[in-house]
Amino acid sequence: MSSSESPAGSGEALQETPASVERLLQLITAEYESLPRQLKRIANYMSQQSDRVMVDRVSDIAQHCEVHPSAIVRFSQRFGFKGFSEMQALFREAYTDKATPIQNYQQRIRRMIANRSHKASGGELARECINATRSGLDRLAQELDEREFDKAVDLLVEADNIYVVGVRRSFAVAHYMVYSLQHTNKRIHLISGLGGGYREQMRSVREGDLVVAVSFSPYGKETQQCVRIARHHKARALVITDSQLAPLAKQANALLLVNEGSTFAFRSLSATLSLCQALFIAVAYRMELKVEEIGAPAILDGEGGDEGPA
C-alpha cells in the first residue's frame, strides 16, 4: 500500500475489524486524541449521529463534517474497514432490528430539502419540527445508559451543594433543572454568569459538592471553565452532553448522553428536558419526597404560585 493510500492518522490501521458498533465507538474514543483534525470531525459525527450512519451517503457525512469524501474512506480504513461501505454495513446490521422512526424522519427531511420546487407550508414545517423532537426522544429511550443514570442520581442525592451551569441554548435546561431541584431540601445554585461572573459564582464550591454541566456542540468554554474550577476544588461533576468525545466527558463522575433531533439545523431541547425531568423524579423517589412537597405552590404575599415540576 502506498503512502497516499494508507489510512490517515498518527496511528496504524487496526488489524482486526470491530465486531460491533459499540466496539467501534470505544476504539474511536480511545484513539480520538491521536487523530488529525479532519478525522476528529468525522469521529465526532460517528459518536453523535451513530443512528444516521446507516442511511447517510458519504457525500452527506463529508458535507456535515466539512471534509472531502476521501477523508471518510481514510477514517474507515483507520479503524480496520476496507472502506466506508463496510463500516456502514456494521451500523446497518446494528440498527436494522430497532424501530425506524428516526431513519424515516431523516430520509423525509432530506427529500424535503432536495425538492426545491416544492414550497413547504407552515403545517408541513410544524410537523417536521415535531417529528424531529420525536426522533430525539426515541433515540434517548433506546440508548439511555441506565448504569450512568443511576450514578447521576447517586451524585445528586449525596451532594451537599449543587451548582448547575449551561450557556446559550443549554441555559434553559440548566434553569429548569435548578427549578426542579429546588423542590428538594438541597442547596441549589444556578451559575448564570451574570456580568461575566462565572468564576466568582463558583468560588464557594468545595469537596462534597456537585456541579451539573449541560453542554452541547460547539461546547461553551464558560461551562468547561466552571467544571475545571469544581474539579480543582475536588467537587464532583455530572455532565449532560452529546458525545463521549465531548471536552467535558473525561471530567465526568457520571456522563449522560443525549442527541436531539434537528430541523433545518435547529435542534430541539425536548429530549434533554425529558432526561432532566426523569432525573428529578428519580431523585425525589430516592429521597422519599411526598407528592404534596413536590407539587405544592409557593406562597408569596398571599398569592399562589405556578405548578410544581410535574
Short mmCIF file of N, CA, C and O in Angstrom, two decimals, residues 136-137 139-141 143-146 148-150 152-153 156 173 176-177 180-181 212-214 216 238-242 254-260 269-283:
data_model
loop_
_atom_site.label_atom_id
_atom_site.label_comp_id
_atom_site.label_asym_id
_atom_site.label_seq_id
_atom_site.Cartn_x
_atom_site.Cartn_y
_atom_site.Cartn_z
N GLY A 136 -35.53 12.55 18.58
CA GLY A 136 -34.60 12.66 19.69
C GLY A 136 -35.06 11.90 20.91
O GLY A 136 -34.26 11.24 21.60
N LEU A 137 -36.35 11.94 21.20
CA LEU A 137 -36.90 11.20 22.33
C LEU A 137 -36.79 9.69 22.11
O LEU A 137 -36.47 8.94 23.03
N ARG A 139 -34.55 8.15 20.32
CA ARG A 139 -33.15 7.75 20.46
C ARG A 139 -32.75 7.72 21.94
O ARG A 139 -32.03 6.83 22.37
N LEU A 140 -33.20 8.71 22.71
CA LEU A 140 -32.88 8.72 24.14
C LEU A 140 -33.42 7.47 24.82
O LEU A 140 -32.72 6.84 25.64
N ALA A 141 -34.64 7.08 24.49
CA ALA A 141 -35.23 5.88 25.09
C ALA A 141 -34.44 4.63 24.72
O ALA A 141 -34.27 3.73 25.54
N GLU A 143 -31.18 4.46 23.82
CA GLU A 143 -29.75 4.46 24.13
C GLU A 143 -29.41 4.89 25.56
O GLU A 143 -28.24 4.97 25.90
N LEU A 144 -30.42 5.16 26.39
CA LEU A 144 -30.14 5.60 27.76
C LEU A 144 -29.30 4.57 28.50
O LEU A 144 -29.64 3.38 28.54
N ASP A 145 -28.19 5.01 29.07
CA ASP A 145 -27.31 4.14 29.85
C ASP A 145 -27.82 4.13 31.29
O ASP A 145 -27.62 5.08 32.04
N GLU A 146 -28.48 3.06 31.68
CA GLU A 146 -29.11 3.00 33.00
C GLU A 146 -28.08 3.03 34.12
O GLU A 146 -28.35 3.59 35.19
N GLU A 148 -25.17 4.66 34.11
CA GLU A 148 -24.75 6.05 34.28
C GLU A 148 -25.88 6.89 34.88
O GLU A 148 -25.62 7.80 35.67
N PHE A 149 -27.11 6.59 34.50
CA PHE A 149 -28.25 7.32 35.06
C PHE A 149 -28.33 7.11 36.57
O PHE A 149 -28.52 8.06 37.34
N ASP A 150 -28.13 5.87 37.02
CA ASP A 150 -28.16 5.59 38.45
C ASP A 150 -27.01 6.29 39.17
O ASP A 150 -27.17 6.78 40.30
N ALA A 152 -25.72 9.12 38.24
CA ALA A 152 -26.11 10.52 38.29
C ALA A 152 -27.07 10.78 39.45
O ALA A 152 -26.94 11.78 40.16
N VAL A 153 -28.02 9.88 39.65
CA VAL A 153 -28.96 10.03 40.76
C VAL A 153 -28.20 9.98 42.10
O VAL A 153 -28.46 10.79 43.00
N LEU A 156 -26.51 13.31 42.78
CA LEU A 156 -27.45 14.36 43.16
C LEU A 156 -27.95 14.17 44.59
O LEU A 156 -28.07 15.14 45.36
N VAL A 173 -32.14 24.58 29.90
CA VAL A 173 -32.10 23.28 30.56
C VAL A 173 -31.58 23.42 31.98
O VAL A 173 -32.13 22.85 32.93
N TYR A 176 -34.23 24.98 34.18
CA TYR A 176 -35.28 24.03 34.51
C TYR A 176 -34.82 23.04 35.58
O TYR A 176 -35.57 22.70 36.50
N MET A 177 -33.58 22.59 35.47
CA MET A 177 -33.07 21.63 36.45
C MET A 177 -32.98 22.28 37.84
O MET A 177 -33.29 21.65 38.85
N SER A 180 -36.47 22.47 39.28
CA SER A 180 -36.92 21.17 39.76
C SER A 180 -36.26 20.81 41.09
O SER A 180 -36.95 20.43 42.05
N LEU A 181 -34.95 20.93 41.15
CA LEU A 181 -34.21 20.51 42.34
C LEU A 181 -34.48 21.40 43.54
O LEU A 181 -34.26 20.99 44.69
N VAL A 212 -23.39 20.30 38.00
CA VAL A 212 -24.11 19.69 36.89
C VAL A 212 -23.86 20.57 35.67
O VAL A 212 -24.25 21.74 35.65
N ALA A 213 -23.21 20.03 34.66
CA ALA A 213 -22.84 20.80 33.47
C ALA A 213 -23.61 20.28 32.26
O ALA A 213 -23.54 19.09 31.95
N VAL A 214 -24.33 21.18 31.60
CA VAL A 214 -25.09 20.84 30.40
C VAL A 214 -24.41 21.52 29.23
O VAL A 214 -24.31 22.75 29.18
N PHE A 216 -23.50 21.17 24.85
CA PHE A 216 -23.60 20.50 23.55
C PHE A 216 -22.72 21.21 22.53
O PHE A 216 -22.34 22.37 22.72
N LEU A 238 -21.42 15.99 37.23
CA LEU A 238 -22.39 15.28 36.41
C LEU A 238 -22.49 16.04 35.10
O LEU A 238 -22.84 17.22 35.09
N VAL A 239 -22.16 15.38 34.00
CA VAL A 239 -22.12 16.03 32.70
C VAL A 239 -23.22 15.48 31.81
O VAL A 239 -23.37 14.26 31.66
N ILE A 240 -24.01 16.38 31.23
CA ILE A 240 -25.03 16.04 30.24
C ILE A 240 -24.57 16.64 28.92
O ILE A 240 -24.48 17.86 28.77
N THR A 241 -24.24 15.78 27.96
CA THR A 241 -23.67 16.25 26.70
C THR A 241 -24.07 15.30 25.58
O THR A 241 -24.90 14.40 25.79
N ASP A 242 -23.47 15.48 24.40
CA ASP A 242 -23.92 14.73 23.23
C ASP A 242 -22.92 13.69 22.71
O ASP A 242 -23.19 13.03 21.72
N ALA A 254 -20.25 11.13 36.36
CA ALA A 254 -21.35 10.44 35.68
C ALA A 254 -21.60 11.19 34.38
O ALA A 254 -21.61 12.42 34.36
N LEU A 255 -21.79 10.44 33.30
CA LEU A 255 -21.93 11.02 31.97
C LEU A 255 -23.23 10.56 31.34
O LEU A 255 -23.44 9.36 31.13
N LEU A 256 -24.12 11.51 31.04
CA LEU A 256 -25.38 11.21 30.38
C LEU A 256 -25.35 11.80 28.98
O LEU A 256 -25.12 13.00 28.81
N LEU A 257 -25.61 10.96 27.98
CA LEU A 257 -25.55 11.38 26.59
C LEU A 257 -26.96 11.53 26.04
O LEU A 257 -27.82 10.67 26.25
N VAL A 258 -27.19 12.62 25.33
CA VAL A 258 -28.47 12.84 24.68
C VAL A 258 -28.23 13.59 23.38
O VAL A 258 -27.48 14.56 23.33
N ASN A 259 -28.83 13.09 22.31
CA ASN A 259 -28.72 13.73 20.99
C ASN A 259 -30.10 14.13 20.52
O ASN A 259 -30.98 13.28 20.33
N GLU A 260 -30.29 15.41 20.33
CA GLU A 260 -31.58 15.94 19.94
C GLU A 260 -31.80 15.80 18.43
O GLU A 260 -30.85 15.82 17.65
N LEU A 269 -34.85 20.82 22.28
CA LEU A 269 -34.37 20.62 23.65
C LEU A 269 -35.23 19.60 24.40
O LEU A 269 -35.00 19.34 25.57
N SER A 270 -36.20 19.04 23.71
CA SER A 270 -37.21 18.22 24.39
C SER A 270 -36.63 16.97 25.03
O SER A 270 -37.00 16.61 26.15
N ALA A 271 -35.73 16.28 24.34
CA ALA A 271 -35.14 15.06 24.91
C ALA A 271 -34.29 15.39 26.14
O ALA A 271 -34.32 14.66 27.14
N THR A 272 -33.56 16.49 26.08
CA THR A 272 -32.73 16.89 27.22
C THR A 272 -33.59 17.25 28.41
O THR A 272 -33.31 16.86 29.55
N LEU A 273 -34.67 18.01 28.18
CA LEU A 273 -35.58 18.36 29.27
C LEU A 273 -36.26 17.12 29.84
O LEU A 273 -36.46 17.01 31.06
N SER A 274 -36.59 16.17 28.97
CA SER A 274 -37.19 14.92 29.44
C SER A 274 -36.22 14.16 30.33
O SER A 274 -36.60 13.60 31.37
N LEU A 275 -34.95 14.12 29.93
CA LEU A 275 -33.93 13.46 30.74
C LEU A 275 -33.80 14.13 32.10
O LEU A 275 -33.71 13.45 33.14
N CYS A 276 -33.80 15.46 32.13
CA CYS A 276 -33.68 16.18 33.41
C CYS A 276 -34.90 15.94 34.29
O CYS A 276 -34.77 15.81 35.52
N GLN A 277 -36.06 15.88 33.69
CA GLN A 277 -37.27 15.58 34.47
C GLN A 277 -37.18 14.18 35.06
O GLN A 277 -37.54 13.96 36.22
N ALA A 278 -36.69 13.23 34.27
CA ALA A 278 -36.53 11.86 34.77
C ALA A 278 -35.53 11.82 35.93
O ALA A 278 -35.73 11.10 36.91
N LEU A 279 -34.47 12.61 35.83
CA LEU A 279 -33.50 12.69 36.92
C LEU A 279 -34.17 13.19 38.20
O LEU A 279 -33.96 12.64 39.28
N PHE A 280 -34.94 14.26 38.08
CA PHE A 280 -35.60 14.81 39.26
C PHE A 280 -36.56 13.80 39.88
O PHE A 280 -36.60 13.62 41.10
N ILE A 281 -37.34 13.11 39.05
CA ILE A 281 -38.29 12.13 39.57
C ILE A 281 -37.55 11.02 40.30
O ILE A 281 -37.96 10.58 41.38
N ALA A 282 -36.43 10.56 39.73
CA ALA A 282 -35.64 9.51 40.39
C ALA A 282 -35.05 9.99 41.70
O ALA A 282 -35.01 9.26 42.70
N VAL A 283 -34.59 11.25 41.73
CA VAL A 283 -34.04 11.82 42.96
C VAL A 283 -35.14 11.95 44.01
O VAL A 283 -34.96 11.61 45.19
#
